[in-house]
């Protein structure tokens, strides 16, 4: 069976063909030279007798989201269900070329004949409060980090963290629908690369009672609450008992990149991290300081476009400098005005589609991007650009609403600063140069703003890269339009 945080025990589906490829006798597997078809479910054999689900999750999660795990304790075997065939294929292919082992014992992976691991419906009804269990905790998790992750799915009212069955948290949304969407999108995801796995179920609590705003609890609807010197937290449980938090979680000192991406956008698939990459942070977390510089790999070396990178990465913070590496033009260094903005870019843009590729974004070991020395040749100079005094920064005004509207790259784009005489036909034609326009709508109260929906996220990214700050000329004048991603739908 599987622990409660996975939503209850998993019941194997009937699988008459299981012995064809997954026989309990490992010798049968060696004798048969038949390869099973590709499946989201991976069969694992030769496990240590005391192997745990957490160990299997740790070995599989670098390749993508782990949906379910089924342990066959008496046979030293298991099934792992990944989110999609891309993730399962990457896992199987990698461990066919590199021998995996658990506590020194070699383990073997192959595709299963079953399509999925079935589990019974959750015994807990839908609720606006989620019980979040975080497994394989390597780096500190704070309330601010949890708020950043879950607030993308709706308004967060309260969060409390505690240590009962491992590291756990309660997250209360404003409504049940938002909580359900967050559970569906985030269950099984990793907060950091290869660790801090989220296991989410609906709580049975009718309301989360938060008494203090501190590092263990936060009521976002009541910022006037006192901070307790002891940091203690109490709240009612379904059995009527009271639990006090035993865990002190300091503010995140590492400024590591979050690796969670909502699956709804479609582009995050394939952006998994290879097992050799244990963390997004290049350098030692022990320094306690975050870098404001990110390194971007897998760019198109034939199309080095510094201003395009500025437009894309500027969605998530104020870009100060960009350098495309002279001897490696598929790689760039991008410096933000703060480490928090660099962290935001890491969270949203790792795996983003750009020019037919999926870019890889990591924290850089550099603390700043240097300008070319005086007298540098023209090619070196053209590969570095300083944006310190740019008037295109989106976040130079404190408290800007742009902070509230940050979201993952989506098919829907928000256009602003439009000339009043700009027409739908003109804008459809302009954006249609870079893809298929599926929908368009002016804001009813402000005709200087509109939403436009492209056929895919890659097309929307291309539009933003090419058309942000584009000078749109019409009969009554001209205006530099602003383009950003929108979480709204048409």
XYZ file of C-alpha atoms in Angstrom:
490
model
C 0.000 0.000 0.000
C 0.897 3.618 -0.024
C 0.871 6.233 2.714
C -2.122 8.425 3.463
C -0.512 11.482 1.958
C -0.751 9.789 -1.426
C -4.532 9.624 -1.089
C -4.875 6.100 0.307
C -3.690 2.620 -0.666
C -3.318 1.831 -4.349
C -5.130 -1.210 -5.657
C -3.468 -2.959 -8.607
C -5.576 -3.195 -11.717
C -6.132 -6.565 -13.336
C -3.237 -7.193 -15.684
C -3.274 -10.594 -17.313
C -0.222 -9.695 -19.385
C 1.900 -8.696 -16.451
C 3.915 -11.932 -16.461
C 4.800 -11.424 -20.116
C 7.124 -8.611 -19.138
C 6.943 -8.303 -15.365
C 7.052 -11.859 -14.054
C 7.931 -12.398 -10.432
C 10.721 -14.706 -11.574
C 13.506 -12.444 -12.725
C 14.946 -15.302 -14.738
C 11.869 -15.258 -16.969
C 12.617 -11.643 -17.799
C 16.138 -12.493 -18.847
C 14.967 -15.323 -21.097
C 12.353 -13.251 -22.927
C 13.660 -10.823 -25.535
C 10.370 -8.960 -25.983
C 10.281 -5.251 -25.275
C 6.989 -3.975 -23.841
C 5.376 -0.944 -25.496
C 5.962 2.527 -24.104
C 3.785 3.295 -21.073
C 3.503 5.960 -18.390
C 3.990 3.119 -15.865
C 7.499 1.802 -15.241
C 8.197 -1.616 -13.714
C 11.129 -1.748 -11.265
C 12.712 -5.015 -10.104
C 15.496 -6.326 -7.869
C 14.690 -3.843 -5.119
C 16.084 -4.209 -1.602
C 13.482 -5.908 0.653
C 13.207 -2.789 2.811
C 13.057 -0.309 -0.090
C 10.671 2.585 0.573
C 8.364 4.581 -1.659
C 10.361 7.689 -0.826
C 13.514 6.117 -2.264
C 11.723 5.290 -5.508
C 10.265 8.773 -5.752
C 13.713 10.286 -5.209
C 15.188 8.197 -8.037
C 12.320 8.930 -10.466
C 11.281 12.521 -9.777
C 14.211 14.185 -11.625
C 12.559 13.026 -14.850
C 9.115 14.486 -14.162
C 6.084 14.288 -11.940
C 5.541 10.987 -10.106
C 1.788 10.323 -10.086
C 1.604 7.017 -8.177
C 3.801 4.308 -6.693
C 2.837 0.682 -6.009
C 5.227 -1.480 -3.941
C 5.176 -5.288 -4.362
C 6.955 -5.983 -1.102
C 7.043 -9.786 -1.320
C 8.514 -9.730 -4.834
C 11.063 -6.919 -4.390
C 9.380 -5.102 -7.271
C 7.404 -1.900 -7.754
C 5.493 0.171 -10.278
C 6.052 3.893 -10.787
C 3.498 5.909 -12.756
C 4.897 9.086 -14.301
C 2.799 12.005 -15.525
C 3.342 11.228 -19.200
C 5.248 8.946 -21.566
C 7.914 11.595 -22.140
C 8.915 11.407 -18.475
C 8.739 7.597 -18.279
C 10.738 7.232 -21.510
C 13.452 9.533 -20.197
C 13.624 7.515 -16.967
C 13.847 4.130 -18.695
C 16.322 5.270 -21.343
C 18.603 6.864 -18.783
C 18.694 3.871 -16.459
C 19.225 1.515 -19.386
C 22.508 3.300 -20.016
C 23.445 4.080 -16.393
C 23.104 1.437 -13.702
C 20.795 2.593 -10.914
C 21.260 1.263 -7.408
C 19.534 1.614 -4.059
C 21.833 1.141 -1.078
C 24.373 -0.611 -3.276
C 21.923 -3.055 -4.873
C 21.410 -2.679 -8.649
C 17.796 -2.099 -9.698
C 16.315 -2.409 -13.172
C 13.673 -0.393 -15.025
C 11.448 -1.226 -17.984
C 8.056 -0.182 -19.296
C 5.027 -1.858 -17.745
C 2.228 -3.473 -19.718
C -0.322 -1.613 -17.620
C -1.561 1.808 -18.629
C -1.936 3.205 -15.120
C -1.931 2.374 -11.437
C -5.511 2.710 -10.269
C -6.411 4.044 -6.842
C -9.750 4.392 -5.063
C -11.468 7.778 -4.895
C -10.194 10.032 -2.150
C -12.081 9.541 1.087
C -11.869 13.264 1.843
C -14.412 15.456 0.035
C -13.300 18.593 -1.787
C -12.476 21.452 0.542
C -10.968 24.920 0.302
C -8.196 23.788 2.697
C -5.389 21.558 1.444
C -3.195 19.351 3.614
C 0.251 19.464 2.043
C 2.943 16.945 2.988
C 6.454 17.653 1.706
C 8.720 14.635 1.317
C 12.467 14.405 0.810
C 12.998 17.845 2.346
C 16.562 18.949 1.656
C 16.168 22.726 1.562
C 14.094 24.871 3.936
C 10.502 25.574 2.913
C 8.928 28.809 4.118
C 5.416 30.240 4.092
C 6.499 32.719 1.420
C 7.638 29.883 -0.843
C 4.367 28.010 -0.363
C 2.396 31.192 -1.049
C 4.351 31.774 -4.273
C 3.603 28.247 -5.456
C -0.084 27.980 -4.531
C -1.200 31.575 -5.218
C -0.950 30.919 -8.957
C -4.191 28.935 -8.652
C -6.286 31.350 -6.632
C -6.440 33.690 -3.679
C -4.740 32.346 -0.535
C -6.369 33.226 2.785
C -4.160 31.441 5.321
C -1.147 29.140 5.560
C 0.183 27.211 8.552
C 3.203 24.902 8.671
C 3.823 22.223 11.300
C 5.615 18.943 11.935
C 3.257 16.050 12.638
C 3.826 13.367 9.992
C 6.954 14.928 8.568
C 6.944 18.469 7.206
C 3.332 19.490 6.567
C 1.320 22.599 5.842
C -2.311 23.662 5.642
C -3.186 26.034 2.806
C -6.612 27.669 2.798
C -7.945 29.075 -0.483
C -10.800 31.519 -0.909
C -12.872 28.852 -2.682
C -13.000 25.111 -3.276
C -12.447 25.337 -7.047
C -9.075 27.039 -6.643
C -7.988 24.456 -4.070
C -9.040 21.621 -6.392
C -7.105 23.140 -9.301
C -3.986 23.532 -7.158
C -4.257 19.940 -5.933
C -4.633 18.606 -9.445
C -1.703 20.615 -10.828
C 0.771 20.344 -7.954
C 0.322 16.918 -6.375
C 3.541 14.994 -7.025
C 5.539 18.015 -8.195
C 8.947 18.975 -6.793
C 9.536 22.385 -5.238
C 13.268 22.112 -5.920
C 15.014 19.996 -8.498
C 14.891 16.376 -7.396
C 13.610 16.985 -3.867
C 10.906 18.543 -1.682
C 8.073 16.579 -3.306
C 4.506 17.791 -2.722
C 1.827 15.296 -1.673
C -1.558 17.005 -1.447
C -4.970 15.953 -0.181
C -8.078 17.806 0.936
C -8.161 18.634 4.635
C -11.189 17.832 6.777
C -10.922 21.147 8.633
C -13.826 23.581 8.090
C -11.567 26.575 8.760
C -7.921 27.273 9.557
C -7.573 29.229 12.795
C -4.418 31.360 12.671
C -3.565 33.449 15.731
C -0.193 34.896 14.748
C 1.562 36.168 11.647
C 5.068 34.751 11.807
C 7.315 32.163 10.171
C 4.928 29.311 11.071
C 1.528 30.786 10.291
C 0.099 33.616 8.226
C -3.368 35.102 7.825
C -3.227 37.085 4.588
C -6.667 38.561 5.300
C -5.553 40.047 8.619
C -2.066 41.589 8.451
C -2.617 43.231 11.865
C -2.264 39.962 13.782
C 0.625 39.982 16.294
C 3.741 37.892 15.865
C 4.220 35.511 18.751
C 7.621 35.483 20.369
C 7.356 31.721 20.739
C 5.939 31.291 17.265
C 3.449 28.748 18.543
C 0.466 27.748 16.490
C -2.715 25.957 17.432
C -5.658 24.963 15.313
C -8.530 22.496 15.591
C -8.115 19.057 14.072
C -10.904 16.830 12.840
C -10.620 14.713 15.998
C -10.902 17.750 18.261
C -7.310 17.654 19.526
C -4.858 20.522 19.402
C -1.458 20.290 17.757
C 1.410 22.661 18.362
C 4.058 23.243 15.781
C 7.429 21.730 16.624
C 9.261 22.929 13.543
C 10.905 26.278 13.124
C 11.391 27.149 9.479
C 13.629 30.164 8.890
C 13.142 32.396 5.865
C 14.615 30.661 2.829
C 18.321 31.554 2.904
C 19.255 29.846 -0.327
C 17.180 31.736 -2.863
C 17.072 28.536 -4.860
C 14.975 28.265 -7.966
C 11.553 26.709 -7.663
C 11.052 24.018 -10.256
C 7.270 23.791 -10.209
C 5.412 24.559 -13.431
C 1.667 24.232 -13.938
C 0.953 21.433 -16.381
C -1.932 23.369 -17.927
C 0.423 25.448 -20.041
C 1.683 22.358 -21.839
C 5.211 23.637 -22.361
C 6.754 22.325 -19.156
C 6.798 18.755 -20.427
C 10.264 17.723 -21.483
C 11.916 20.315 -19.308
C 12.983 17.744 -16.735
C 16.351 17.940 -15.028
C 18.880 15.184 -15.673
C 19.958 13.098 -12.672
C 23.455 14.578 -12.841
C 21.979 17.988 -11.962
C 21.220 17.833 -8.262
C 20.215 21.444 -7.792
C 19.440 24.576 -9.743
C 21.902 26.485 -7.569
C 25.400 26.590 -9.021
C 27.480 27.047 -5.916
C 27.254 26.430 -2.212
C 23.985 27.158 -0.394
C 26.011 27.610 2.758
C 26.853 31.154 1.752
C 23.292 32.116 2.604
C 23.095 34.585 -0.253
C 21.255 34.368 -3.546
C 22.588 35.445 -6.901
C 20.884 38.020 -9.096
C 22.358 36.384 -12.224
C 20.811 33.479 -14.132
C 22.469 31.402 -16.814
C 20.340 30.424 -19.814
C 21.247 27.408 -21.952
C 19.887 25.818 -25.134
C 19.343 29.098 -26.961
C 19.435 29.066 -30.755
C 23.094 29.912 -31.536
C 22.097 31.047 -35.033
C 19.733 33.685 -33.637
C 21.471 35.574 -30.813
C 18.832 38.148 -29.853
C 19.718 40.190 -26.782
C 16.687 42.487 -26.993
C 14.398 39.473 -27.407
C 15.845 37.955 -24.238
C 15.337 41.294 -22.493
C 11.668 41.305 -23.492
C 11.069 37.737 -22.292
C 13.068 37.793 -19.063
C 11.879 41.321 -18.326
C 8.407 39.904 -17.715
C 9.660 38.529 -14.383
C 11.970 41.295 -13.185
C 14.080 44.287 -14.180
C 16.952 43.041 -16.336
C 20.149 45.057 -15.809
C 22.591 43.375 -18.206
C 22.684 40.509 -20.714
C 25.747 38.770 -22.110
C 25.685 36.059 -24.785
C 28.851 33.991 -24.414
C 31.344 34.578 -27.218
C 32.458 30.946 -27.577
C 29.082 29.423 -26.686
C 26.332 31.396 -28.331
C 23.613 29.033 -27.104
C 24.274 30.356 -23.583
C 23.586 33.738 -21.983
C 24.048 35.398 -18.601
C 21.197 37.646 -17.449
C 21.554 39.952 -14.445
C 18.486 41.178 -12.531
C 18.195 44.056 -10.107
C 17.649 41.582 -7.225
C 18.071 37.907 -6.374
C 14.308 37.615 -5.779
C 13.612 38.634 -9.373
C 16.197 36.135 -10.619
C 14.466 33.454 -8.550
C 11.106 34.386 -10.079
C 12.540 34.041 -13.588
C 13.968 30.648 -12.677
C 10.597 29.479 -11.447
C 8.635 30.516 -14.522
C 11.040 30.272 -17.468
C 12.988 27.038 -17.016
C 11.745 24.872 -19.897
C 10.083 27.782 -21.709
C 9.827 27.336 -25.497
C 11.900 29.749 -27.564
C 12.811 29.453 -31.254
C 11.830 25.793 -31.423
C 13.796 24.835 -28.304
C 13.141 24.577 -24.575
C 15.542 26.876 -22.767
C 17.182 25.837 -19.508
C 17.469 28.445 -16.769
C 19.667 28.051 -13.690
C 21.228 30.268 -11.047
C 24.708 31.410 -12.051
C 27.817 31.290 -9.908
C 28.503 34.860 -11.080
C 27.269 37.748 -8.966
C 27.245 40.274 -11.836
C 27.576 40.481 -15.611
C 30.707 42.397 -16.621
C 30.740 44.816 -19.534
C 33.370 44.353 -22.263
C 36.619 46.215 -21.543
C 37.315 49.444 -23.450
C 38.613 48.720 -26.911
C 36.924 45.329 -27.199
C 36.151 44.231 -30.732
C 32.721 44.893 -32.171
C 31.558 41.260 -31.954
C 32.302 41.091 -28.231
C 30.578 44.428 -27.699
C 27.470 43.383 -29.624
C 27.053 40.287 -27.444
C 26.718 42.302 -24.230
C 24.177 45.008 -23.477
C 23.528 47.206 -20.450
C 19.881 47.977 -19.591
C 20.523 49.789 -16.304
C 18.889 52.991 -17.509
C 16.211 51.403 -19.689
C 12.761 52.995 -19.531
C 11.239 49.586 -20.319
C 11.655 48.114 -16.837
C 8.290 46.832 -15.603
C 9.002 46.920 -11.851
C 10.841 50.166 -11.195
C 7.735 51.620 -9.511
C 7.356 50.278 -5.962
C 4.113 48.379 -5.465
C 3.504 48.057 -9.205
C 0.459 45.981 -10.143
C 2.757 44.079 -12.508
C 3.923 42.059 -9.492
C 0.375 40.827 -8.923
C -0.083 39.738 -12.527
C 2.998 37.542 -12.935
C 2.128 34.132 -14.370
C 3.658 31.346 -16.420
C 3.978 31.776 -20.197
C 0.491 31.195 -21.583
C -1.356 31.277 -24.891
C -3.159 34.466 -23.828
C -1.314 37.785 -24.030
C -2.217 41.083 -22.389
C -1.613 44.090 -24.639
C -1.544 47.625 -23.224
C -0.665 51.179 -24.232
C -2.617 50.774 -27.465
C -3.555 53.819 -29.569
C -7.273 54.528 -29.243
C -7.761 54.099 -32.977
C -6.099 50.653 -33.091
C -8.537 48.109 -34.497
C -9.000 44.419 -33.861
C -8.186 43.708 -37.497
C -4.882 45.582 -37.241
C -3.819 43.757 -34.078
C -4.864 40.353 -35.387
C -2.750 41.021 -38.471
C 0.232 42.176 -36.414
C 0.247 39.199 -34.038
C -0.750 36.820 -36.823
C 2.745 37.216 -38.282
C 4.019 34.892 -35.541
C 1.246 32.318 -35.304
C -2.481 31.687 -35.424
C -4.761 34.068 -33.530
C -7.612 32.156 -31.889
C -9.324 34.989 -30.038
C -9.277 38.710 -29.348
C -11.059 41.052 -26.947
C -10.707 44.738 -26.052
C -11.180 45.650 -22.397
C -14.671 47.114 -22.065
C -13.552 49.919 -19.736
C -10.244 50.716 -21.381
C -9.794 50.414 -25.147
C -6.056 50.903 -24.704
C -5.852 47.320 -23.436
C -6.787 43.997 -25.005
C -6.361 40.248 -24.693
C -5.260 38.112 -27.615
C -5.063 34.327 -27.656
C -2.538 32.477 -29.803
C -2.822 28.838 -30.865
C 0.061 27.705 -28.645
C 2.415 28.843 -25.907
C 5.464 28.866 -28.245
C 3.589 31.231 -30.583
C 2.639 33.493 -27.675
C 6.260 33.576 -26.485
C 7.393 34.511 -29.989
C 4.832 37.339 -30.111
C 5.972 38.742 -26.771
C 9.650 38.554 -27.758
C 9.026 40.317 -31.089
C 6.252 42.756 -30.252
C 6.810 44.058 -26.713
C 7.683 47.766 -27.131
C 6.749 47.565 -30.840
C 5.965 51.030 -32.244
C 2.413 50.801 -33.577
C 1.603 53.616 -35.988
C -2.011 54.572 -36.762
C -3.756 57.601 -38.226
C -3.952 59.553 -34.981
C -0.399 58.879 -33.866
C 1.899 56.142 -32.682
C 2.504 54.238 -29.471
C 4.911 51.610 -28.154
C 2.693 48.712 -27.143
C 3.366 46.599 -24.046
C 2.912 42.815 -24.103
C 2.823 40.382 -21.195
C 1.447 36.933 -20.405
C -2.057 36.755 -18.950
C -3.722 34.179 -16.706
C -7.135 35.284 -18.025
C -9.093 33.296 -20.594
C -11.090 34.430 -23.608
